[in-house]
């Protein structure tokens, strides 16, 4: 097994680990998930699940990775034994499937970034915004080429090794993305009727509550933290023994929640200001932001900067997922990095193409009533990740509790109260809630 690298700094580890949420998780997925699930009725459970189950089990996932210096498949097998070893493979598969549709959205970032550089990143007519995105997404060839370009960029970086690259990029571009989001939020809130979007996000409308929105909120809590997909466990395996896990992971969770809220505030006020529907689905961000740029001085500059940052944030996330898949093949099958990268990249190119075409030529082909894109999105968020998280709960709270305690106290002792709280949440509360929502997700209840 190849010697594993170590993060160069604590802040680099935190920013890189939070990159998924700060990028497409917050700016792309959270706004449209909130829009289709009742706004605040989705956001409030999301925050609750994130600071309770999400925080606890992300700490556990990092503990597992650092303890064995390996990815999910190896960590589950060594720490949990044969009873849960299959969950490790499922976690790797879940992350792999996430990248199948995630690279399509990354391709959208590539397309819009290129359009912004060409001076086409601004649309003044609200009626044209959604139509322009739908026309692009359903066109067939262009989305596929954009997906392949994004996946190719990811694969090239992983081919040459990514740990130092991810850390250096995260330190510069994640803060820059936050600054851009704040600028766009301030301008968006100045638009007429924009505060209706704020009310939609923060004023509870209990009549909109459904069990489906609760399920989706938990699924997004896992998605935004990348917990249960294997990538964070892989990142944990690169973590120095000198880093205090509970504190560092708390910062990751804080950044994830803040980025989601900022993403919602960046998109929703503009949605209501321009009379768009908040339930527009996956294209909501790309159908909204061109109108915001049209209202800004130097709008083309902001459009270019925004899409460049979004592309890099998406790339940082995709690198972490592809690196996890490549590392799995290196750990478990002893493949070289070039061979593992070529194999995973080739398969993902095909699967991502199916997802890219599911908005157009293949939109009539469904799996259990869902297109390829929606099927991969739904199964990973609501089934694959919850099962992976359930495995983390069982291993860290029961099967390898002594290892968990050791990892939590590696830098300095933690209080008995903290250990008790962790075990109650991970060992009792999390399995109950995760089992319920997973059974709901697969239609058993």
Steps between C-alpha positions, in 0.01 A plus 500: 500500500639844406599730784228752571556873494415729791315831483748785531282708732183480703335788313578334168334180618192688623457703182556201273255285695238776491557558128213277390242696698644840415494411132216323326339368817416849623465701179344239275318237707384675817298777329308262273452243779363773725287630213338163435459406869329799658788739571539537876327167561795343321773729635420465870511116507815515285675718759379276783620179332832661406596623849390178669535185291713659229757648737519188716543256217734716297725496806460121505578469129819702543592284801467184293710631212779632720507191721579258217656745248273361229173563318150378577527142374816426700387696808165323528663161459779559754292680761158339455582153378312293242160602638528853359777464244248521214396847617851622427469391139153655483641831624760498224232411244279782630774757454569360155132538401492851642777598260304349209239777523716757680734519202201595285431799723873574492464500123226759531752713692750456217242605240385808691857599580590488130186696414592763759846542348333539160279775640183289503464457877222756540132471406269793569167342412369282788288302257812397311709387800347163572438437133867562420613247760246239394599545138865442587440208738277318252714566192686169519852555370602814690415372852685176426809681378486730805471197731797331332707819526428530871563132568817515292634791704424307818670185372813684386551651845439167677733328252792711626399494869272748671557543871719811485310637201164477678634668811664788316196565281262483796694757702469762225179435312260394774531835684473677164177314429359608838580865419330468162193344661471785751524763225231328297278457807516871583412595142224241479335623819475846347275372220123565517307224679826330599399474866230253404785261426643560848161428655476183295827380653455611861128536577357154582197392300390189685234427242781419256650234728513146360684181593667525161652838588631353826658211314655732244634728777689212659623385162633846423664522844707197402559633147616843619755345736589216261453271798434137416640522148856397588676818388519654847634175645769509234579860597514392864764243408726789390452683832786551743475350849567851632157632391219503757212343308190632685608863465608474137189310392280754679651768278425290191136464607473871577633590154262250340194649669607859438574432135158339453325796661705744292422297189130523578524875564687546175242320288154523662461880525585524129255218421213692659621836368486378140177305542658158451371182658707376798428139402685530168721203590870440430529792258383761751843658567596511134163648404519770768853639522516653147221738602687602816811578299289715269415722800862544611750762384776315313260207473716312250795512740287362783361231272850387402623504860194315630513220245876460533465465878205264462698290255797478734277419799334227296841373389625485858202286593529268201871452563428379854243248374710371210805480725295284738407259217856490369640443849256212546638325192853564624429374853286199413619397152857634495443691177740777412368855522500546119312172443248568776438853374453384142260222601278709727507798265394288202206346682390836637522652152236252380277526807522878503407511134179314581425758771579790268266363234220440751389861459460457125533197269476246786238681707246232414712222651434463871597274791215466750347809346819709520745607230862387528597833658216499754546131577869537589429817696211347697658162575832645617349773718213301648621141499875458444620775734256416784612136491864608501431729794318219681812288460715780641266526800515127571878476461600812693248467786509123546732280296808723534409726792847475654654622173251787483581611854870482424464714186281759673755536780810481283607863539359571847237331717132567434242516776300193604191705413617532139571128472160413647322743266685361201407143585134583567464684168708257293398183678128560557347814347672484161422133423133548586453811286714373214316168488164677488594736219679226305195274515291797392743568218469149357123494543468251786310740725 
